[in-house]
C-alpha cells in the first residue's frame, strides 16, 4: 500500500485537517528509535519536530546522521527543541523515551498535547498506554511497536543494524483513520509498516523477544544476540524465558502461535549480531528498562495466578544490580 | 581438644614418623585460603612451605601479612618456593589452588608427593577428590572444607573477615589418624576444627551455600552477601537455589537438615558483609569457579535424573560471560 491509496476518510474533520497540510509530528525523547523513525516520517513529507536533552546542541547544529542499512542518511528536523514546552501542538505526538520507572510521561508531554493530538506510544514494555489514556481520556492513543536494531553511537549519530518494521494499532484495540494515516506516512518514508487491531497482542509478541534477549544479553556481560545463540545452552535459556512469557500471554487472552519462538530465533539469526538495548545500557552503565520489560511481565503473571520462575529470578538479579548502582 | 590429647596411635609407623619431628606441610597455590590456614599450622609448630606464583617475590621477602579478626598477624613460612619441584616431600600436601577446569592438579603436585604424603584437598566444589585419588590410588586423601571469609587485598596481604572453621574427613569416608593429627594442629594453631566421617556430606553442605551466594553475588554485579539479603527478593533467590542443591544432595544419599537454609542465612547475616570468592573474581575480571561449583552440581543432578532449573540458568549466564571474556 502506497501513500496515495491510503483509505483515509477525507470527510472526517480530523483527517481533512491532517490532509490540509503536512502533518506535524513531535517526537519526545529522540534517541535512536525516535531519530530513526522521525527521519522516515520527514522523508514522507511530515513536519517533524524533535525534543532532545543531552543531544540538543549537537542535533540543532548538525541534525541527525543515520548510518543505515540503506546507506548514510542525514535528517534535519523541521525544528529541534530542548523541552516539550517549546514545541507547537502536533497532530501526532510520539513518545520515544526510554521507559524508566518514575518518569512522569503524561506530565512531560502534556504541554504539547492539543485537543486533537494523537499520542503514539513507541516505548517498550507492557501497560505503557494505560496511564497515558487515563491522563488523556479523550485522546486517541496509538500503540507503535518497533522491530528494529538501532544503536546511538555518539550524539546525533545512529547506527541502523537490522529490521525496521513498525506495527501500529489503536489502543486498546482497533484500526482508526489516524492509524491508517500514520501507516501511510511510514510506508511513504520507506519503513515497512503493519497495522493490527490488537496492539496488546503485538506488545506480548514483542515482549516475548524483549524479556528473553534483553536480560540475558545484559547479565551475560553485555553480549550480542548471536553470542547467546552461538551456544546451545544460551538458546535453551532464551527458549525457556520465551516460554514463560507465552504462557502468561495466553492466560491474558493472547494465545501466540506455537511457531513464535522459532520465528523470533530465526529472525534474530538472520540479521547481524546485535547488542540489545539492555546490553547497550549495561555496557554504558546506564539505567535499564527492567521494570517495563520484566517487572510488567511479572505483574501480568501475578494477576492471572501464574508464576514465571526463571524470569523472576533474572529480574531479581537485574534489580540487585540496579540497587548496587543506586548506592 | 588441645594438641597433647590428640588420640594418635603412636605405634602406627606413619604417626610415629609424624610425631618425631615438626610435621612438614606444603601448601600448593597459596592464596588467601592457603596463607590463612598455613599461618595457623605454623603457629601450631608445623614446618610450613608455601608455593606461590604471582606473589612469590613479595612473600619470599616479606612473608604474609594477615589482617585478622584477632588482630594483625605476620606469617613467615619455613620455606617459600615458586614451584612444587623446589619443595621437599611433605607429610601433608595441601591443595589450595582455585579450582578451575583444565588445571592438572595431580600433575602439578606429583613432584612433591612422597610415598607417605597425605594429600589434603582444600579446594571448593564437588568431586575434586576423585581424580586425585585415581592419580594416587595408594595415598590417603583428606577432604578439608573451609568456612571462612577471606580476601587477598594485595600481594602477600590477606584480610580475614569472618569465620574460620575447617572441617576434615578422610576421603571417601572415615576419620583416620592423619585426620586427627591435622585436627590437632589446626586447633593448636587457633583454628576451630571439626572432623567428620562423611566429608561428602560436608561438601554438599558447603555447596548449598556456595552455589547460591557465589553466582548471585557475581551476577548482581559483584555485591556482598548482605546486599543480597537486604532485599527480600534477594533472599528468596538464595533460598530457591539452596533448595535445588539440597534436593540433589538428598538424592545422592545426603539428606541435609531442614534447618540448613536458615542456618546458612543466619550465619551469613551474623558476620560482616562479604564479597564471595566469585564476586571478588568477577570484580577483578578473573576466571571464576563456575564449573567446580555449579557445573559439578548440575552433573550430580543429572546422574540422579533431577533438574535444577534455576541453578542451570544461572550457570548458563556465567558461562556466557566466561565465553565473552575468552574471546
Short mmCIF file of N, CA, C and O in Angstrom, two decimals, chain B residues 45-143:
data_model
loop_
_atom_site.label_atom_id
_atom_site.label_comp_id
_atom_site.label_asym_id
_atom_site.label_seq_id
_atom_site.Cartn_x
_atom_site.Cartn_y
_atom_site.Cartn_z
N UNK B 45 53.31 -25.14 65.21
CA UNK B 45 54.63 -25.75 65.23
C UNK B 45 55.01 -26.52 63.98
O UNK B 45 56.09 -27.10 63.91
N UNK B 46 54.12 -26.54 62.98
CA UNK B 46 54.45 -27.26 61.75
C UNK B 46 55.47 -26.47 60.93
O UNK B 46 55.56 -25.24 61.04
N UNK B 47 56.24 -27.21 60.14
CA UNK B 47 57.16 -26.57 59.19
C UNK B 47 56.40 -26.35 57.89
O UNK B 47 56.22 -27.29 57.11
N UNK B 48 55.97 -25.14 57.65
CA UNK B 48 55.09 -24.89 56.51
C UNK B 48 55.87 -24.28 55.36
O UNK B 48 56.49 -23.22 55.51
N UNK B 49 55.83 -24.97 54.22
CA UNK B 49 56.41 -24.43 53.00
C UNK B 49 55.27 -23.99 52.09
O UNK B 49 54.26 -24.70 51.98
N UNK B 50 55.40 -22.84 51.46
CA UNK B 50 54.33 -22.35 50.60
C UNK B 50 54.83 -22.22 49.17
O UNK B 50 55.97 -21.80 48.93
N UNK B 51 53.94 -22.59 48.23
CA UNK B 51 54.25 -22.44 46.81
C UNK B 51 53.44 -21.26 46.27
O UNK B 51 52.22 -21.21 46.46
N UNK B 52 54.10 -20.35 45.64
CA UNK B 52 53.44 -19.15 45.10
C UNK B 52 53.80 -18.99 43.64
O UNK B 52 54.86 -19.43 43.21
N UNK B 53 52.93 -18.32 42.94
CA UNK B 53 53.28 -17.90 41.58
C UNK B 53 53.46 -16.39 41.58
O UNK B 53 54.57 -15.90 41.80
N UNK B 54 52.36 -15.66 41.44
CA UNK B 54 52.49 -14.20 41.28
C UNK B 54 53.07 -13.53 42.53
O UNK B 54 53.78 -12.53 42.42
N UNK B 55 52.77 -14.06 43.71
CA UNK B 55 53.22 -13.38 44.93
C UNK B 55 54.59 -13.84 45.42
O UNK B 55 55.02 -13.44 46.51
N UNK B 56 55.26 -14.66 44.65
CA UNK B 56 56.49 -15.30 45.15
C UNK B 56 57.51 -14.31 45.70
O UNK B 56 57.95 -14.41 46.85
N UNK B 57 57.90 -13.33 44.86
CA UNK B 57 58.95 -12.41 45.30
C UNK B 57 58.55 -11.68 46.58
O UNK B 57 59.33 -11.56 47.52
N UNK B 58 57.35 -11.21 46.57
CA UNK B 58 56.85 -10.43 47.70
C UNK B 58 56.86 -11.27 49.00
O UNK B 58 57.32 -10.81 50.04
N UNK B 59 56.34 -12.51 48.90
CA UNK B 59 56.22 -13.34 50.10
C UNK B 59 57.60 -13.82 50.55
O UNK B 59 57.89 -13.88 51.75
N UNK B 60 58.47 -14.14 49.61
CA UNK B 60 59.81 -14.59 49.98
C UNK B 60 60.51 -13.51 50.81
O UNK B 60 61.20 -13.79 51.78
N UNK B 61 60.30 -12.26 50.40
CA UNK B 61 60.97 -11.16 51.08
C UNK B 61 60.27 -10.76 52.38
O UNK B 61 60.92 -10.53 53.40
N UNK B 62 58.97 -10.67 52.32
CA UNK B 62 58.25 -10.06 53.45
C UNK B 62 57.30 -11.00 54.17
O UNK B 62 56.66 -10.59 55.14
N UNK B 63 57.16 -12.22 53.71
CA UNK B 63 56.18 -13.11 54.33
C UNK B 63 54.76 -12.68 54.00
O UNK B 63 54.54 -11.91 53.05
N UNK B 64 53.81 -13.19 54.76
CA UNK B 64 52.39 -12.92 54.51
C UNK B 64 51.82 -12.16 55.69
O UNK B 64 52.00 -12.57 56.84
N UNK B 65 51.16 -11.06 55.41
CA UNK B 65 50.51 -10.27 56.45
C UNK B 65 49.02 -10.59 56.47
O UNK B 65 48.37 -10.56 55.43
N UNK B 66 48.51 -10.88 57.64
CA UNK B 66 47.10 -11.23 57.77
C UNK B 66 46.43 -10.22 58.69
O UNK B 66 46.79 -10.11 59.87
N UNK B 67 45.50 -9.48 58.09
CA UNK B 67 44.71 -8.53 58.88
C UNK B 67 43.50 -9.31 59.37
O UNK B 67 42.48 -9.41 58.70
N UNK B 68 43.65 -9.90 60.55
CA UNK B 68 42.67 -10.87 61.03
C UNK B 68 41.71 -10.24 62.02
O UNK B 68 41.93 -9.14 62.54
N UNK B 69 40.63 -10.97 62.25
CA UNK B 69 39.69 -10.56 63.29
C UNK B 69 40.38 -10.51 64.64
O UNK B 69 39.98 -9.78 65.54
N UNK B 70 41.45 -11.32 64.79
CA UNK B 70 42.17 -11.34 66.07
C UNK B 70 43.35 -10.38 66.05
O UNK B 70 44.23 -10.45 66.91
N UNK B 71 43.40 -9.52 65.07
CA UNK B 71 44.49 -8.55 65.01
C UNK B 71 45.42 -8.83 63.85
O UNK B 71 45.23 -9.78 63.09
N UNK B 72 46.43 -8.00 63.71
CA UNK B 72 47.38 -8.18 62.62
C UNK B 72 48.30 -9.35 62.95
O UNK B 72 48.78 -9.48 64.07
N UNK B 73 48.53 -10.19 61.95
CA UNK B 73 49.43 -11.31 62.15
C UNK B 73 50.42 -11.34 61.00
O UNK B 73 50.12 -10.89 59.90
N UNK B 74 51.57 -11.88 61.30
CA UNK B 74 52.58 -12.00 60.25
C UNK B 74 53.04 -13.45 60.18
O UNK B 74 53.32 -14.07 61.20
N UNK B 75 53.05 -13.98 58.99
CA UNK B 75 53.40 -15.40 58.79
C UNK B 75 54.60 -15.47 57.86
O UNK B 75 54.53 -15.04 56.71
N UNK B 76 55.71 -15.96 58.42
CA UNK B 76 56.87 -16.17 57.56
C UNK B 76 57.05 -17.67 57.40
O UNK B 76 57.45 -18.36 58.34
N UNK B 77 56.71 -18.22 56.22
CA UNK B 77 56.80 -19.66 56.03
C UNK B 77 58.22 -20.17 56.25
O UNK B 77 59.21 -19.42 56.07
N UNK B 78 58.30 -21.42 56.62
CA UNK B 78 59.60 -22.08 56.76
C UNK B 78 60.40 -21.96 55.46
O UNK B 78 61.57 -21.61 55.46
N UNK B 79 59.73 -22.23 54.35
CA UNK B 79 60.33 -22.00 53.04
C UNK B 79 59.26 -21.44 52.11
O UNK B 79 58.09 -21.79 52.22
N UNK B 80 59.73 -20.61 51.18
CA UNK B 80 58.84 -20.07 50.16
C UNK B 80 59.41 -20.48 48.81
O UNK B 80 60.58 -20.18 48.52
N UNK B 81 58.63 -21.18 48.01
CA UNK B 81 59.13 -21.63 46.71
C UNK B 81 58.17 -21.18 45.60
O UNK B 81 57.03 -20.82 45.87
N UNK B 82 58.69 -21.18 44.39
CA UNK B 82 57.82 -20.74 43.29
C UNK B 82 57.40 -21.89 42.38
O UNK B 82 56.76 -21.68 41.36
N UNK B 83 57.80 -23.12 42.77
CA UNK B 83 57.28 -24.27 42.04
C UNK B 83 57.34 -25.49 42.94
O UNK B 83 58.19 -25.58 43.84
N UNK B 84 56.44 -26.41 42.69
CA UNK B 84 56.33 -27.59 43.54
C UNK B 84 57.64 -28.37 43.53
O UNK B 84 58.08 -28.92 44.55
N UNK B 85 58.32 -28.39 42.38
CA UNK B 85 59.56 -29.15 42.25
C UNK B 85 60.62 -28.70 43.25
O UNK B 85 61.50 -29.48 43.63
N UNK B 86 60.55 -27.45 43.66
CA UNK B 86 61.57 -26.92 44.56
C UNK B 86 61.30 -27.28 46.02
O UNK B 86 62.14 -27.00 46.89
N UNK B 87 60.16 -27.90 46.29
CA UNK B 87 59.79 -28.19 47.67
C UNK B 87 60.23 -29.60 48.07
O UNK B 87 60.36 -30.49 47.22
N UNK B 88 60.46 -29.80 49.35
CA UNK B 88 60.72 -31.14 49.86
C UNK B 88 59.40 -31.90 49.96
O UNK B 88 58.32 -31.31 50.03
N UNK B 89 59.51 -33.22 50.01
CA UNK B 89 58.32 -34.07 50.19
C UNK B 89 57.73 -33.81 51.58
O UNK B 89 58.43 -33.91 52.57
N UNK B 90 56.46 -33.46 51.63
CA UNK B 90 55.87 -33.12 52.92
C UNK B 90 55.11 -34.31 53.53
O UNK B 90 54.84 -35.30 52.85
N UNK B 91 54.74 -34.14 54.82
CA UNK B 91 53.83 -35.09 55.44
C UNK B 91 52.40 -34.83 54.95
O UNK B 91 51.66 -35.75 54.65
N UNK B 92 52.04 -33.56 54.90
CA UNK B 92 50.73 -33.17 54.39
C UNK B 92 50.93 -32.22 53.21
O UNK B 92 51.62 -31.20 53.37
N UNK B 93 50.33 -32.53 52.09
CA UNK B 93 50.38 -31.61 50.95
C UNK B 93 48.98 -31.03 50.80
O UNK B 93 48.02 -31.77 50.55
N UNK B 94 48.84 -29.74 51.00
CA UNK B 94 47.52 -29.12 50.94
C UNK B 94 47.31 -28.44 49.59
O UNK B 94 48.08 -27.56 49.21
N UNK B 95 46.26 -28.85 48.89
CA UNK B 95 45.93 -28.27 47.59
C UNK B 95 44.97 -27.12 47.83
O UNK B 95 43.81 -27.32 48.22
N UNK B 96 45.45 -25.89 47.63
CA UNK B 96 44.63 -24.71 47.95
C UNK B 96 44.45 -23.80 46.75
O UNK B 96 44.05 -22.65 46.89
N UNK B 97 44.74 -24.32 45.57
CA UNK B 97 44.55 -23.51 44.36
C UNK B 97 43.08 -23.29 44.08
O UNK B 97 42.23 -24.08 44.49
N UNK B 98 42.78 -22.24 43.35
CA UNK B 98 41.43 -22.07 42.85
C UNK B 98 41.13 -23.26 41.94
O UNK B 98 41.99 -23.71 41.19
N UNK B 99 39.89 -23.77 42.04
CA UNK B 99 39.55 -24.98 41.28
C UNK B 99 39.01 -24.58 39.91
O UNK B 99 37.81 -24.39 39.73
N UNK B 100 39.92 -24.44 38.96
CA UNK B 100 39.50 -24.06 37.61
C UNK B 100 39.60 -25.27 36.69
O UNK B 100 40.46 -26.13 36.88
N UNK B 101 38.71 -25.35 35.70
CA UNK B 101 38.73 -26.51 34.82
C UNK B 101 40.03 -26.56 34.02
O UNK B 101 40.60 -25.53 33.68
N UNK B 102 40.48 -27.76 33.76
CA UNK B 102 41.67 -27.92 32.94
C UNK B 102 42.96 -27.84 33.73
O UNK B 102 44.03 -28.09 33.18
N UNK B 103 42.88 -27.48 35.00
CA UNK B 103 44.08 -27.40 35.82
C UNK B 103 44.49 -28.83 36.19
O UNK B 103 43.74 -29.52 36.89
N UNK B 104 45.66 -29.29 35.75
CA UNK B 104 46.05 -30.68 36.02
C UNK B 104 46.62 -30.81 37.43
O UNK B 104 47.83 -30.92 37.62
N UNK B 105 45.73 -30.79 38.42
CA UNK B 105 46.16 -30.73 39.82
C UNK B 105 47.10 -31.88 40.15
O UNK B 105 48.16 -31.68 40.76
N UNK B 106 46.72 -33.11 39.71
CA UNK B 106 47.55 -34.27 40.06
C UNK B 106 48.97 -34.10 39.52
O UNK B 106 49.95 -34.39 40.21
N UNK B 107 49.07 -33.59 38.30
CA UNK B 107 50.41 -33.44 37.71
C UNK B 107 51.18 -32.32 38.38
O UNK B 107 52.42 -32.37 38.50
N UNK B 108 50.46 -31.30 38.81
CA UNK B 108 51.13 -30.18 39.48
C UNK B 108 51.73 -30.63 40.81
O UNK B 108 52.86 -30.26 41.14
N UNK B 109 51.00 -31.45 41.55
CA UNK B 109 51.50 -31.80 42.89
C UNK B 109 52.44 -33.01 42.88
O UNK B 109 53.22 -33.20 43.81
N UNK B 110 52.38 -33.80 41.80
CA UNK B 110 53.11 -35.08 41.78
C UNK B 110 54.58 -34.96 42.22
O UNK B 110 55.07 -35.81 42.99
N UNK B 111 55.33 -33.94 41.78
CA UNK B 111 56.75 -33.90 42.15
C UNK B 111 57.00 -33.89 43.66
O UNK B 111 58.08 -34.27 44.10
N UNK B 112 56.00 -33.44 44.43
CA UNK B 112 56.23 -33.34 45.87
C UNK B 112 55.54 -34.44 46.66
O UNK B 112 55.64 -34.49 47.88
N UNK B 113 54.82 -35.31 45.97
CA UNK B 113 54.08 -36.35 46.68
C UNK B 113 55.00 -37.54 46.96
O UNK B 113 55.39 -38.26 46.05
N UNK B 114 55.39 -37.69 48.24
CA UNK B 114 56.21 -38.83 48.63
C UNK B 114 55.34 -40.02 48.96
O UNK B 114 54.11 -39.93 48.94
N UNK B 115 55.97 -41.17 49.23
CA UNK B 115 55.18 -42.39 49.46
C UNK B 115 54.21 -42.26 50.63
O UNK B 115 53.18 -42.92 50.65
N UNK B 116 54.54 -41.42 51.62
CA UNK B 116 53.65 -41.32 52.78
C UNK B 116 52.97 -39.96 52.89
O UNK B 116 52.40 -39.64 53.93
N UNK B 117 53.05 -39.20 51.83
CA UNK B 117 52.41 -37.89 51.86
C UNK B 117 50.90 -38.03 51.89
O UNK B 117 50.32 -38.77 51.08
N UNK B 118 50.26 -37.35 52.82
CA UNK B 118 48.79 -37.28 52.85
C UNK B 118 48.39 -36.02 52.07
O UNK B 118 48.93 -34.94 52.30
N UNK B 119 47.45 -36.20 51.13
CA UNK B 119 47.04 -35.08 50.28
C UNK B 119 45.75 -34.48 50.84
O UNK B 119 44.77 -35.20 51.05
N UNK B 120 45.78 -33.20 51.10
CA UNK B 120 44.63 -32.52 51.72
C UNK B 120 43.99 -31.60 50.69
O UNK B 120 44.64 -30.67 50.19
N UNK B 121 42.74 -31.89 50.35
CA UNK B 121 42.06 -31.10 49.31
C UNK B 121 41.26 -29.98 49.96
O UNK B 121 40.21 -30.20 50.54
N UNK B 122 41.78 -28.78 49.81
CA UNK B 122 41.17 -27.61 50.45
C UNK B 122 40.40 -26.76 49.44
O UNK B 122 39.98 -25.66 49.73
N UNK B 123 40.19 -27.32 48.25
CA UNK B 123 39.51 -26.54 47.22
C UNK B 123 38.00 -26.57 47.40
O UNK B 123 37.46 -27.39 48.14
N UNK B 124 37.35 -25.67 46.68
CA UNK B 124 35.89 -25.63 46.64
C UNK B 124 35.34 -26.71 45.73
O UNK B 124 36.04 -27.22 44.88
N UNK B 125 34.04 -26.98 45.91
CA UNK B 125 33.36 -27.75 44.88
C UNK B 125 33.07 -29.18 45.27
O UNK B 125 33.20 -29.60 46.42
N UNK B 126 32.63 -29.91 44.29
CA UNK B 126 32.24 -31.32 44.43
C UNK B 126 33.17 -32.12 43.55
O UNK B 126 33.58 -31.66 42.48
N UNK B 127 33.45 -33.34 43.97
CA UNK B 127 34.15 -34.26 43.08
C UNK B 127 35.60 -33.91 42.84
O UNK B 127 36.19 -34.36 41.86
N UNK B 128 36.19 -33.12 43.72
CA UNK B 128 37.58 -32.73 43.48
C UNK B 128 38.56 -33.80 43.98
O UNK B 128 39.70 -33.85 43.55
N UNK B 129 38.09 -34.66 44.92
CA UNK B 129 38.99 -35.69 45.45
C UNK B 129 39.17 -36.84 44.46
O UNK B 129 40.25 -37.45 44.41
N UNK B 130 38.13 -37.16 43.69
CA UNK B 130 38.16 -38.37 42.87
C UNK B 130 39.34 -38.43 41.91
O UNK B 130 40.06 -39.44 41.86
N UNK B 131 39.59 -37.39 41.12
CA UNK B 131 40.73 -37.50 40.19
C UNK B 131 42.07 -37.62 40.91
O UNK B 131 42.99 -38.26 40.40
N UNK B 132 42.16 -37.02 42.08
CA UNK B 132 43.42 -37.11 42.83
C UNK B 132 43.59 -38.53 43.39
O UNK B 132 44.68 -39.10 43.35
N UNK B 133 42.48 -39.11 43.87
CA UNK B 133 42.54 -40.49 44.36
C UNK B 133 42.92 -41.44 43.23
O UNK B 133 43.69 -42.38 43.44
N UNK B 134 42.39 -41.16 42.03
CA UNK B 134 42.75 -42.00 40.88
C UNK B 134 44.22 -41.89 40.54
O UNK B 134 44.89 -42.87 40.21
N UNK B 135 44.74 -40.67 40.64
CA UNK B 135 46.15 -40.44 40.30
C UNK B 135 47.08 -41.00 41.37
O UNK B 135 48.21 -41.40 41.07
N UNK B 136 46.60 -41.03 42.61
CA UNK B 136 47.42 -41.52 43.73
C UNK B 136 46.60 -42.56 44.51
O UNK B 136 46.18 -42.31 45.64
N UNK B 137 46.39 -43.73 43.89
CA UNK B 137 45.45 -44.69 44.48
C UNK B 137 45.91 -45.23 45.84
O UNK B 137 45.09 -45.68 46.63
N UNK B 138 47.19 -45.16 46.12
CA UNK B 138 47.69 -45.70 47.39
C UNK B 138 47.74 -44.65 48.49
O UNK B 138 48.09 -44.96 49.63
N UNK B 139 47.46 -43.44 48.15
CA UNK B 139 47.65 -42.36 49.11
C UNK B 139 46.36 -42.03 49.85
O UNK B 139 45.27 -42.17 49.30
N UNK B 140 46.54 -41.56 51.06
CA UNK B 140 45.38 -41.06 51.80
C UNK B 140 45.06 -39.64 51.34
O UNK B 140 45.94 -38.79 51.20
N UNK B 141 43.78 -39.44 51.10
CA UNK B 141 43.31 -38.10 50.73
C UNK B 141 42.41 -37.61 51.85
O UNK B 141 41.51 -38.33 52.29
N UNK B 142 42.62 -36.40 52.27
CA UNK B 142 41.73 -35.78 53.26
C UNK B 142 40.98 -34.64 52.58
O UNK B 142 41.58 -33.82 51.88
N UNK B 143 39.67 -34.64 52.77
CA UNK B 143 38.87 -33.51 52.30
C UNK B 143 38.85 -32.47 53.42
O UNK B 143 38.58 -32.81 54.57
#
